[in-house]
PDB file of C-alpha atoms in Angstrom:
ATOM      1  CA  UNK A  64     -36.343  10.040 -36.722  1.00 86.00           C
ATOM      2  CA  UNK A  65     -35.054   6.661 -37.810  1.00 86.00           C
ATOM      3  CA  UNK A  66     -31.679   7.442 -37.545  1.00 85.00           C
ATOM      4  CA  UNK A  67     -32.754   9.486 -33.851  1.00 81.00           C
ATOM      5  CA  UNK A  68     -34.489   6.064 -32.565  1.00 80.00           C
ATOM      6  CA  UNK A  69     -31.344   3.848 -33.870  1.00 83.00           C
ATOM      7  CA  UNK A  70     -28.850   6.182 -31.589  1.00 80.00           C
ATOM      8  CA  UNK A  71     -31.210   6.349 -28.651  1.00 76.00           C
ATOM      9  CA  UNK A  72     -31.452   2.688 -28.272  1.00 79.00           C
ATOM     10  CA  UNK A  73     -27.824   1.860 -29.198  1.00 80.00           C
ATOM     11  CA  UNK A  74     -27.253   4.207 -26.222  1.00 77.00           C
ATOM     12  CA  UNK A  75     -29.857   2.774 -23.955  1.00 76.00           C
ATOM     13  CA  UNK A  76     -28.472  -1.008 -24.571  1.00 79.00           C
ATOM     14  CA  UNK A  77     -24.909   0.523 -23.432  1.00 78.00           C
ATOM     15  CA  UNK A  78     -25.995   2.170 -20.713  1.00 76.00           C
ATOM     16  CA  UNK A  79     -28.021  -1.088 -19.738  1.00 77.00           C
ATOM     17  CA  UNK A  80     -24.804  -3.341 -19.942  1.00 75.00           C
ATOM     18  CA  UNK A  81     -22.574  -0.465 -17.645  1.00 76.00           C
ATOM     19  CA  UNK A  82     -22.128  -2.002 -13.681  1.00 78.00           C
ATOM     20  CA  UNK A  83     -22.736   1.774 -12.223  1.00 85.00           C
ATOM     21  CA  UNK A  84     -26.525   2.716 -11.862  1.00 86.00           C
ATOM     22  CA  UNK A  85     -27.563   5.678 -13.897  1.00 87.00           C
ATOM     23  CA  UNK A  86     -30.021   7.307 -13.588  1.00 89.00           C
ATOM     24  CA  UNK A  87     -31.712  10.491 -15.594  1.00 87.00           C
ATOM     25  CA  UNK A  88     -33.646  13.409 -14.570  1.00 88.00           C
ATOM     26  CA  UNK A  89     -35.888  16.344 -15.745  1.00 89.00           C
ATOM     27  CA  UNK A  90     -35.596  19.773 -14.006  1.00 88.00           C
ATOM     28  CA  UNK A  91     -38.573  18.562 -12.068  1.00 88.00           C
ATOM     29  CA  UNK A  92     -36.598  15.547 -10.812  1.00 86.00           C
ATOM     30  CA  UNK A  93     -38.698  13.198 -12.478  1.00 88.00           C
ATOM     31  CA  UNK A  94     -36.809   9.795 -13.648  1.00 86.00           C
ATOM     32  CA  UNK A  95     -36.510  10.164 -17.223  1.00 86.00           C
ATOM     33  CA  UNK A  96     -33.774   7.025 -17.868  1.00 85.00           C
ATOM     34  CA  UNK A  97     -32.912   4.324 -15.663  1.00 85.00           C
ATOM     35  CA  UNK A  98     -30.812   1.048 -16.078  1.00 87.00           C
ATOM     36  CA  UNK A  99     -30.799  -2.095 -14.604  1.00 86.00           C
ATOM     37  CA  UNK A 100     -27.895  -1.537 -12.209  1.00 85.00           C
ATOM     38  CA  UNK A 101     -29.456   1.438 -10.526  1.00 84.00           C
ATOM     39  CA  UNK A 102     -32.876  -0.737  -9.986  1.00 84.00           C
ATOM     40  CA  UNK A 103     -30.601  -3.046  -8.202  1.00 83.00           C
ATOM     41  CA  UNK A 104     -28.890  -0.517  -5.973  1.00 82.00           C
ATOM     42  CA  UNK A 105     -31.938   1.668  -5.339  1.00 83.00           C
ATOM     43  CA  UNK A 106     -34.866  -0.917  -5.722  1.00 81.00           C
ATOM     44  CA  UNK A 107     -37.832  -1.653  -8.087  1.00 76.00           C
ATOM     45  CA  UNK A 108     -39.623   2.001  -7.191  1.00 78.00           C
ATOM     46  CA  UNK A 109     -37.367   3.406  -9.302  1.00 80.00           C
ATOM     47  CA  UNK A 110     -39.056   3.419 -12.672  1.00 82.00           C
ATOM     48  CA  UNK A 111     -39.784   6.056 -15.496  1.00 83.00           C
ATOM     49  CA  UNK A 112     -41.637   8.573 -14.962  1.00 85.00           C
ATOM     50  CA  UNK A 113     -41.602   8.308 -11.252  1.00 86.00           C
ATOM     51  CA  UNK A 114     -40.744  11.038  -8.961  1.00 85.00           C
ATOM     52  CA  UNK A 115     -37.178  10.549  -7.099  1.00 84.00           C
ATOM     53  CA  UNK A 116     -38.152  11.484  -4.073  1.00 81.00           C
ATOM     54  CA  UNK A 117     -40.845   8.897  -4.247  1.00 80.00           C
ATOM     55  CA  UNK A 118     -38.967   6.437  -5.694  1.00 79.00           C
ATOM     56  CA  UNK A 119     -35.574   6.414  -4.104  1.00 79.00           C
ATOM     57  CA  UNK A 120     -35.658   6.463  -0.003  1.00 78.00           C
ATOM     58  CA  UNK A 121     -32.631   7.739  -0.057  1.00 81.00           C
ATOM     59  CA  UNK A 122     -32.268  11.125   1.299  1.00 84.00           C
ATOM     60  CA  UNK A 123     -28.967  12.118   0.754  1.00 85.00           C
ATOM     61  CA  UNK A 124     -29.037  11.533  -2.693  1.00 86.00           C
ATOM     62  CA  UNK A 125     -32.255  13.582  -3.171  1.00 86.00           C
ATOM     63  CA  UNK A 126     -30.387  16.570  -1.465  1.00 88.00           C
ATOM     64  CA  UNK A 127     -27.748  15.907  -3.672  1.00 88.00           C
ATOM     65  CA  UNK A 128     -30.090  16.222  -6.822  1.00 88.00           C
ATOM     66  CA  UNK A 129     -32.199  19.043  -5.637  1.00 89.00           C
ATOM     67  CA  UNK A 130     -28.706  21.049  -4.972  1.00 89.00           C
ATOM     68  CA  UNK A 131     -27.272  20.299  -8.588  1.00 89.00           C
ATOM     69  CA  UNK A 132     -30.937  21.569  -9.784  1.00 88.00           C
ATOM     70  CA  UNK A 133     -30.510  24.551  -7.920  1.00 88.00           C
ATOM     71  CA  UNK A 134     -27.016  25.614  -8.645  1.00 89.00           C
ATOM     72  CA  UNK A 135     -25.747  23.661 -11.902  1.00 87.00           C
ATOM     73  CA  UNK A 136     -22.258  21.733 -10.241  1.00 89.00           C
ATOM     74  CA  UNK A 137     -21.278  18.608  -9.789  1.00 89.00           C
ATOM     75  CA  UNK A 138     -21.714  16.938  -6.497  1.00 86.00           C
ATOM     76  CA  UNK A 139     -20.222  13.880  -4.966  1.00 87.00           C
ATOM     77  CA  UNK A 140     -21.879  11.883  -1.844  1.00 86.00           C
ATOM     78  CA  UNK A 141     -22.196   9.039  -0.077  1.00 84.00           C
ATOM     79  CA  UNK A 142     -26.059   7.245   0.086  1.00 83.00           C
ATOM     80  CA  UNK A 143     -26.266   4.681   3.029  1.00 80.00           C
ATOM     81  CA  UNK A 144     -29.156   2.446   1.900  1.00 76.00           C
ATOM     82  CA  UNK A 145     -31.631   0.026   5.003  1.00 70.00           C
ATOM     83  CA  UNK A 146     -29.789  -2.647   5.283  1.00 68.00           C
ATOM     84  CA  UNK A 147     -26.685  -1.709   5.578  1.00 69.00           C
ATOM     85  CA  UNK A 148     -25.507  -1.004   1.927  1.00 75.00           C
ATOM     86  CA  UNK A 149     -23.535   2.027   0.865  1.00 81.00           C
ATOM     87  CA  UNK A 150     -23.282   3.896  -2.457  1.00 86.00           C
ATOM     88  CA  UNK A 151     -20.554   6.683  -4.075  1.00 87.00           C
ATOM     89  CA  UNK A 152     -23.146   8.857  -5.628  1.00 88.00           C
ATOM     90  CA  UNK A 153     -21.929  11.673  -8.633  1.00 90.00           C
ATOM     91  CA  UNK A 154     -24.465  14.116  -9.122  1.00 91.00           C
ATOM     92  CA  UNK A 155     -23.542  16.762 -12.557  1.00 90.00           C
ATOM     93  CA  UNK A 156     -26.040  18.547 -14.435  1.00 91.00           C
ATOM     94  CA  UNK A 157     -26.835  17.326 -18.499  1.00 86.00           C
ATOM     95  CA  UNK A 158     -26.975  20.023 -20.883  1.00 86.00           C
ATOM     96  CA  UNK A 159     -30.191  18.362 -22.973  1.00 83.00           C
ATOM     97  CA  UNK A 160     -33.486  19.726 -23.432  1.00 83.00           C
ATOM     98  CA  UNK A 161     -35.533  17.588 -21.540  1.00 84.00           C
ATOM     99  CA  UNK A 162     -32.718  16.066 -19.406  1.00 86.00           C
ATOM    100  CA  UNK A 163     -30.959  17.816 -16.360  1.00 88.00           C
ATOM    101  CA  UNK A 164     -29.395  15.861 -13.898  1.00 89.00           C
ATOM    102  CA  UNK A 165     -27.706  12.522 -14.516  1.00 89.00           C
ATOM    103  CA  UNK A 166     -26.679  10.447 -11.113  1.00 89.00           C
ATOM    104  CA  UNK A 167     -23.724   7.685 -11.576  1.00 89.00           C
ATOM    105  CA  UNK A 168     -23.669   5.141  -8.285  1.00 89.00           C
ATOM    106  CA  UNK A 169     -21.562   2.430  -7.103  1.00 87.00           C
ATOM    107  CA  UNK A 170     -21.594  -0.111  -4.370  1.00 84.00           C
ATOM    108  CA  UNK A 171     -18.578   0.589  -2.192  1.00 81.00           C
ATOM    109  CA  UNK A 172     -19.131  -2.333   0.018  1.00 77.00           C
ATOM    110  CA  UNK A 173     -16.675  -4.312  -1.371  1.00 76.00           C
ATOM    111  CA  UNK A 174     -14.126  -1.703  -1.119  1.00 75.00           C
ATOM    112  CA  UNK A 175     -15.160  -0.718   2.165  1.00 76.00           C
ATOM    113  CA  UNK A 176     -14.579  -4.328   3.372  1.00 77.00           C
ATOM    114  CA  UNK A 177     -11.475  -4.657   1.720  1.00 76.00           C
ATOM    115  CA  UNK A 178     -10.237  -1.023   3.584  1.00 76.00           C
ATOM    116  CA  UNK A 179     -11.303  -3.023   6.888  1.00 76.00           C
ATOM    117  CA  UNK A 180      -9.624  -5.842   6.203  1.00 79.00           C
ATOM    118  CA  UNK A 181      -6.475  -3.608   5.443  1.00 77.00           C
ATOM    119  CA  UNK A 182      -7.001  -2.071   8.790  1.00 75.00           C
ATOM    120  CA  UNK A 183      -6.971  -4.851  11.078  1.00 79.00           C
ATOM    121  CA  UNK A 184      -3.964  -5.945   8.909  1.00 79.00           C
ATOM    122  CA  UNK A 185      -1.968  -3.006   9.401  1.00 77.00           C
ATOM    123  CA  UNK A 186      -2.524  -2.904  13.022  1.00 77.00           C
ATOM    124  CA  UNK A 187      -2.112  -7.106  13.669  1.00 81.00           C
ATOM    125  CA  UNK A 188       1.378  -6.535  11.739  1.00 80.00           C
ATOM    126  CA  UNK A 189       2.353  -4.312  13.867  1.00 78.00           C
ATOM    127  CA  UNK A 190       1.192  -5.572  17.260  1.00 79.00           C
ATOM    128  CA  UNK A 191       2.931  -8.936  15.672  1.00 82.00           C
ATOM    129  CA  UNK A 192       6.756  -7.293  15.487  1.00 82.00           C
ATOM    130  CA  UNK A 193       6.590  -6.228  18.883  1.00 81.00           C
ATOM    131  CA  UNK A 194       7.801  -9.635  20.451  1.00 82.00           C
ATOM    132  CA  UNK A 195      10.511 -10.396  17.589  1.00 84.00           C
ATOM    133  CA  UNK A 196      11.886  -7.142  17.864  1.00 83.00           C
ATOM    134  CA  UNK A 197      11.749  -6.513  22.003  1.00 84.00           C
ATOM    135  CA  UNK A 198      13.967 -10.424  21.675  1.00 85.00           C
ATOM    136  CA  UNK A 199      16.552  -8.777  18.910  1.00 84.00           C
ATOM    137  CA  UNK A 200      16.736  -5.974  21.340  1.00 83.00           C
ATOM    138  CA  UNK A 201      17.638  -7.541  24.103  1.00 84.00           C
ATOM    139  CA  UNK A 202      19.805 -10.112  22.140  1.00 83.00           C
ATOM    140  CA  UNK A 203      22.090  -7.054  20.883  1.00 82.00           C
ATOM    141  CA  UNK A 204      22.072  -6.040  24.680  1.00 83.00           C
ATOM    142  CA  UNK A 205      23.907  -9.300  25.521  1.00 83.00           C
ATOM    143  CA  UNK A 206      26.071  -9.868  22.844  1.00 82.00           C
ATOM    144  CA  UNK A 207      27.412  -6.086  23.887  1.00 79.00           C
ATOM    145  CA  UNK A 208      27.827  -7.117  27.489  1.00 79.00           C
ATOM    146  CA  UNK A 209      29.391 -10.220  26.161  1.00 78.00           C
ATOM    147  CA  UNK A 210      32.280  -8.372  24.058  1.00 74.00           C
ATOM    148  CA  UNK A 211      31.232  -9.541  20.752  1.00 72.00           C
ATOM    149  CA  UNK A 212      32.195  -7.668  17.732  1.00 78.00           C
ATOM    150  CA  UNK A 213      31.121  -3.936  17.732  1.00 78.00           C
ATOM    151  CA  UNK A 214      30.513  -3.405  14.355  1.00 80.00           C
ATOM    152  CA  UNK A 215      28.495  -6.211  14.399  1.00 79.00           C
ATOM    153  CA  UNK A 216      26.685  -5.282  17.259  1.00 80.00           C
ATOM    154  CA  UNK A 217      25.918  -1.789  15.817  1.00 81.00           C
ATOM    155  CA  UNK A 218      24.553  -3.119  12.766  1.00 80.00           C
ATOM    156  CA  UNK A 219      22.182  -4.956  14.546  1.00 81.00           C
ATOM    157  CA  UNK A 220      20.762  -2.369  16.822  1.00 82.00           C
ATOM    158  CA  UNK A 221      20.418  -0.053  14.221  1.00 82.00           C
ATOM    159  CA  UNK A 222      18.434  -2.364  12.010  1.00 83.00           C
ATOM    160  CA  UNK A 223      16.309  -3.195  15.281  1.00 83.00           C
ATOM    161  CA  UNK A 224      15.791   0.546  15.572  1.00 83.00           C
ATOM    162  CA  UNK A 225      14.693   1.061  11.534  1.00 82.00           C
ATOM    163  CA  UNK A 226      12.146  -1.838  12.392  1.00 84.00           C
ATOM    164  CA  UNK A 227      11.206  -0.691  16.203  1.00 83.00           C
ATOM    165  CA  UNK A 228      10.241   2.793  14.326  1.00 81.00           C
ATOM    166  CA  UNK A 229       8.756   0.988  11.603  1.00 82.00           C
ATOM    167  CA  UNK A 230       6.006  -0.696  13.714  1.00 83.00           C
ATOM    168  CA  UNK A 231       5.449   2.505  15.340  1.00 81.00           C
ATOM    169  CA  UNK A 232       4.548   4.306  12.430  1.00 80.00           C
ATOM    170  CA  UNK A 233       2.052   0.937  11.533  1.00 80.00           C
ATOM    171  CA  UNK A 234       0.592   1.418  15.002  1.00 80.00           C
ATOM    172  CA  UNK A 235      -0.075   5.205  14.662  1.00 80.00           C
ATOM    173  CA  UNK A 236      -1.423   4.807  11.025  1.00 78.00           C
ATOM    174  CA  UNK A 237      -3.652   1.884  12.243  1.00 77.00           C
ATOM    175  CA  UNK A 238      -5.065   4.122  14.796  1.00 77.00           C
ATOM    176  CA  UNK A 239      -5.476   7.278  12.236  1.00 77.00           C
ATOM    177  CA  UNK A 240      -7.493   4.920  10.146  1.00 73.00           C
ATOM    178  CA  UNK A 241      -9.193   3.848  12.804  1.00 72.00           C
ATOM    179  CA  UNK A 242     -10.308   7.682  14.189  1.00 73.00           C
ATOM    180  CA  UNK A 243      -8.624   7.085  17.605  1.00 73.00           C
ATOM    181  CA  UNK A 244      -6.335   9.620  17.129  1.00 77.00           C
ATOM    182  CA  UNK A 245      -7.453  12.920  19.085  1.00 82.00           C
ATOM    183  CA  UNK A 246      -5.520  16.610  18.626  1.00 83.00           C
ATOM    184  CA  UNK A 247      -4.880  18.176  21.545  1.00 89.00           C
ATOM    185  CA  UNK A 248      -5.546  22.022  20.703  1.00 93.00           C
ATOM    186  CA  UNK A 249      -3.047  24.904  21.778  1.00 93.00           C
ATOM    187  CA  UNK A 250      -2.109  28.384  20.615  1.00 95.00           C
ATOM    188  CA  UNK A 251       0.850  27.799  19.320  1.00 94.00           C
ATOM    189  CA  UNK A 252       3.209  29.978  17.051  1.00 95.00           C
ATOM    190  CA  UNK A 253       3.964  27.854  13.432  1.00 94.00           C
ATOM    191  CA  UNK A 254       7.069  29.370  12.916  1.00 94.00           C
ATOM    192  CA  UNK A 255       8.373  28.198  16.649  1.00 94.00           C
ATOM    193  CA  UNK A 256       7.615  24.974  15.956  1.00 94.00           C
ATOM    194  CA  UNK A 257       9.510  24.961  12.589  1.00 95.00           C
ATOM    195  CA  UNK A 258      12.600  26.538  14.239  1.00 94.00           C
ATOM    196  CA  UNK A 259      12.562  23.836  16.968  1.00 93.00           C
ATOM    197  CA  UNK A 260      12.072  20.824  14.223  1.00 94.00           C
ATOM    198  CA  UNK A 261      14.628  22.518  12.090  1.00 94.00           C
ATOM    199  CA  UNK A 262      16.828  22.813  15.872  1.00 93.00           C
ATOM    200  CA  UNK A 263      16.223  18.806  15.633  1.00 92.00           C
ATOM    201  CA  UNK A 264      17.624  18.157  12.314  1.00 93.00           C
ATOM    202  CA  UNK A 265      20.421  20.426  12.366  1.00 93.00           C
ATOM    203  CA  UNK A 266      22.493  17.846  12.531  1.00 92.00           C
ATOM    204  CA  UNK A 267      21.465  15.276  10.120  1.00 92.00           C
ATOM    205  CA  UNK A 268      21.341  18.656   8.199  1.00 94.00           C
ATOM    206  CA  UNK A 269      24.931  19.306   8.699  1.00 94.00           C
ATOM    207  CA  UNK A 270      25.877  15.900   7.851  1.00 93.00           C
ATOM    208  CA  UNK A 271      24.002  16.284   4.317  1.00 93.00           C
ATOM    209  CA  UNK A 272      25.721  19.759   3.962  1.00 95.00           C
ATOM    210  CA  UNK A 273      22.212  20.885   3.415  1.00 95.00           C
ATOM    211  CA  UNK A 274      21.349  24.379   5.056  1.00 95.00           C
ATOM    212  CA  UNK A 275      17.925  24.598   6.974  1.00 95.00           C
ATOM    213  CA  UNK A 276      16.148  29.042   6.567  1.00 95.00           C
ATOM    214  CA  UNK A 277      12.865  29.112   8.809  1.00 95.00           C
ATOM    215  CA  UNK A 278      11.164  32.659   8.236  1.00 94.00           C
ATOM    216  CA  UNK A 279       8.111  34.173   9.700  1.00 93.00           C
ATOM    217  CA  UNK A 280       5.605  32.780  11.739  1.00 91.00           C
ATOM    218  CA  UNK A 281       1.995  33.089  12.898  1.00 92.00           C
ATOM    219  CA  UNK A 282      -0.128  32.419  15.759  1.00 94.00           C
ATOM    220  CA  UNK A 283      -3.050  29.394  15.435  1.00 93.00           C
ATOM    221  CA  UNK A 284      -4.810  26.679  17.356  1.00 94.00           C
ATOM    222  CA  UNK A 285      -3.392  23.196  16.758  1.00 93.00           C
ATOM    223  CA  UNK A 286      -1.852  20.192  17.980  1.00 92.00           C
ATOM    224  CA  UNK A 287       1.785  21.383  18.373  1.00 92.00           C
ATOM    225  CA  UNK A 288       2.984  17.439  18.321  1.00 89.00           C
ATOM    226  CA  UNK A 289       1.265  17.017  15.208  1.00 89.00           C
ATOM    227  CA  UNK A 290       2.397  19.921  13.265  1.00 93.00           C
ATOM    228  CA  UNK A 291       5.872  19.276  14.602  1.00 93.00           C
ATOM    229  CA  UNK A 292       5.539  16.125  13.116  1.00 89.00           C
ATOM    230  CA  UNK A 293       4.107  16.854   9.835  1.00 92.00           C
ATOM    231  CA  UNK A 294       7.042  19.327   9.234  1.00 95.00           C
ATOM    232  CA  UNK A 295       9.502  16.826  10.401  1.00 93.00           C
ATOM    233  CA  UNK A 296       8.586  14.635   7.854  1.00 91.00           C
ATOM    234  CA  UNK A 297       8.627  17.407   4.782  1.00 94.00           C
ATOM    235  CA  UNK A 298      11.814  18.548   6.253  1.00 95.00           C
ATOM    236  CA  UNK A 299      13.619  15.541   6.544  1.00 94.00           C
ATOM    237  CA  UNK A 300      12.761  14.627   3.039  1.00 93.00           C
ATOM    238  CA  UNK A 301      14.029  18.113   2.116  1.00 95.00           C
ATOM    239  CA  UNK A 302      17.658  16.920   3.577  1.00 95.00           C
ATOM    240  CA  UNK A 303      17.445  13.620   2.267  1.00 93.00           C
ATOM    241  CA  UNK A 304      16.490  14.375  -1.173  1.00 93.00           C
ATOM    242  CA  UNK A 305      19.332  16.983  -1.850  1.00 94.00           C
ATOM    243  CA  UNK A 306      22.912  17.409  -2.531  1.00 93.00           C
ATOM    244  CA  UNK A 307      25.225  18.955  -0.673  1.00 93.00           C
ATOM    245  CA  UNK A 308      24.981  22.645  -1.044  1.00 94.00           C
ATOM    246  CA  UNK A 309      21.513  22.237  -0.782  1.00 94.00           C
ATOM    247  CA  UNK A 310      18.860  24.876   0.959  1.00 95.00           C
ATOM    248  CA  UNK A 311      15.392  23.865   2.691  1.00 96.00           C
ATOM    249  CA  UNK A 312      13.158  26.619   3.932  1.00 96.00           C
ATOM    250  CA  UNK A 313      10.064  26.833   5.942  1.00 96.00           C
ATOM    251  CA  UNK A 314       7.732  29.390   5.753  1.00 95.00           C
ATOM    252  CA  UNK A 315       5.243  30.739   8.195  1.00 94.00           C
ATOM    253  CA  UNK A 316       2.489  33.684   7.622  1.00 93.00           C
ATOM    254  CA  UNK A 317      -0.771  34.545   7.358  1.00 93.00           C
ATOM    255  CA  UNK A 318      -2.295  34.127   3.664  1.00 91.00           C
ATOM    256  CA  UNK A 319      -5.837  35.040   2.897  1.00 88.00           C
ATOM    257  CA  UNK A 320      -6.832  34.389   6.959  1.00 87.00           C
ATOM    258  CA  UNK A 321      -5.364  31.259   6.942  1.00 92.00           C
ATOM    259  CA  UNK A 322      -1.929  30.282   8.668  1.00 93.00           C
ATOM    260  CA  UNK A 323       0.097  28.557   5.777  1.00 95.00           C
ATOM    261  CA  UNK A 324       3.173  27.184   6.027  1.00 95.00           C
ATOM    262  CA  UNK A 325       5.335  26.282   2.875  1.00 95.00           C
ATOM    263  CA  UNK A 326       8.484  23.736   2.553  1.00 96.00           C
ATOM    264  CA  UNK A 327      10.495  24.180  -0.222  1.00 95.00           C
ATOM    265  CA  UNK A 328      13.854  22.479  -0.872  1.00 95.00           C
ATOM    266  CA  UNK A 329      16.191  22.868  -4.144  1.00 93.00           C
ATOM    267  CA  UNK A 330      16.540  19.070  -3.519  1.00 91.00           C
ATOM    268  CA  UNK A 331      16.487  16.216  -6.898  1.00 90.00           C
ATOM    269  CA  UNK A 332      12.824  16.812  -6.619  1.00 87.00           C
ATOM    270  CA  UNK A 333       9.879  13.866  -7.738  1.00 87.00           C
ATOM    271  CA  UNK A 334       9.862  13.205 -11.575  1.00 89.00           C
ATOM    272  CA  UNK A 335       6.885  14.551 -12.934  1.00 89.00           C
ATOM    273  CA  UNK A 336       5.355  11.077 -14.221  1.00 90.00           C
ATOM    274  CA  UNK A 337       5.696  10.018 -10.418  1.00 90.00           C
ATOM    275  CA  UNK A 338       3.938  12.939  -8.531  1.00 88.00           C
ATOM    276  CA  UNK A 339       0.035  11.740  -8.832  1.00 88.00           C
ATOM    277  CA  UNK A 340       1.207   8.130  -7.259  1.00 88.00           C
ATOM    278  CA  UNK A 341       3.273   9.634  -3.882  1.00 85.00           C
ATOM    279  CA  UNK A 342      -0.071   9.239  -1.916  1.00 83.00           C
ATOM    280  CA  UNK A 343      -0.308   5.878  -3.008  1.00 79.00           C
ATOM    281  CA  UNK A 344      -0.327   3.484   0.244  1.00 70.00           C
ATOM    282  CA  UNK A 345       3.730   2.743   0.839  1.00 67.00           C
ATOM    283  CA  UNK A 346       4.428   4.006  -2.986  1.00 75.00           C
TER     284      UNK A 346
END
């Protein structure tokens, strides 16, 4: 019992030092454990031996607890707290005799004002090339009319262009992020639209000695813009990523009543180490 007592508190003073809440519960979803980061987040009513939905006036988390309870698997959720504070809640069932459910919570606020902040960024940056770039523009214009040097010239309009696309691609993220993107919805074959994107790249294709196969198709309800560009991208990366001799093919069908589409090239691929970071922001 000694020895019982000596590992219960060594855990307890851990648990009290850790910056997530956590919080304990019986299959009744009585609080069993709690720690002082999860009174902060939650508030003093939650105390031993109290009832969660008593103590926490949080609904969203109770819902979460009650469905863990009920089936036995992990759950993930957002609490939004009076006041205006916001918590990552993970919900997972404890195999323990008395214990059932234990709840880990953070305060995203922080990162939540930091993903603002990154926002309005992202969107002043590229409001902010506009100007620079509409003068370069026009600059290269002149110098052409003028009979300056033609390589020259070219150089510089293409580098406007890289950087005129560039801030278009900040404006359209900044308005993803900020939800203002809408889809417009038609019926639409998928393997059309890959045959006209692949139509688009044929020649960059060509000029990479890279071959483009689109098979198959299937009818669905999407944005056709968006889809074109999605497989633009995928595509393009198939050319630019290979070697000459190279193969990318789109496939359309119908899998399991879904409309799936796969991309495969027999490009230089991503090295294995790198493939969890290529959703990192601008990796």
């Amino acid at each position: 019992r000694e020895e019982m007592a000596r590992e219960v508190g060594a855990t307890r003073a851990a648990l009290s030092e850790v910056g997530e809440g956590v919080v304990m519960l019986d299959t009744q979803g009585v609080v069993r454990f709690v720690n002082p980061a999860a009174v902060a987040l939650l508030g003093a009513d939650l105390a031993v031996g109290r009832d969660l939905v008593e103590a926490a006036r949080a609904p969203a988390l109770v819902s979460a607890v009650t469905e863990v309870l009920r089936t036995g698997k992990a759950s993930h959720t957002s609490v939004s707290l009076a006041g205006g504070s916001e918590l990552a809640a993970r919900v997972c069932p404890v195999a323990h005799p008395l214990l059932a459910v234990a709840v880990v919570l953070r305060d995203t606020r922080e990162q939540r004002q930091l993903e603002r902040s990154r926002r309005a960024l992202v969107a002043d940056l590229a409001h902010e090339l506009r100007t620079p770039l509409t003068v370069l523009g026009a600059l290269a214009e002149e110098f052409r009319e003028s009979g300056h040097e033609v390589e020259l010239i070219a150089t510089l309009e293409r580098q406007v262009v890289r950087l005129r696309t560039f801030a278009e691609e900040l404006e359209e993220l900044a308005a993803l992020e900020s939800g203002q993107i809408r889809l417009h919805l038609e019926t639409v074959d998928a393997g059309a639209i890959a045959r006209q994107v692949a139509d688009d790249l044929a020649a960059e294709a060509q000029a990479a000695g890279v071959a483009i196969a689109v098979e198959g198709g299937a009818q669905l309800d999407t944005d056709p813009v968006r889809l074109a560009q999605v497989l633009t991208n995928l595509v393009e990366h198939g050319i630019r990523y290979n070697r000459p001799g190279g193969r990318v093919a789109v496939r359309a069908g119908v899998e399991d009543d879904a409309v799936v589409v796969h991309v495969e090239d027999d490009g230089i691929g991503i090295p294995a180490a790198e493939i969890p970071l290529v959703f990192q922001r601008f990796y």
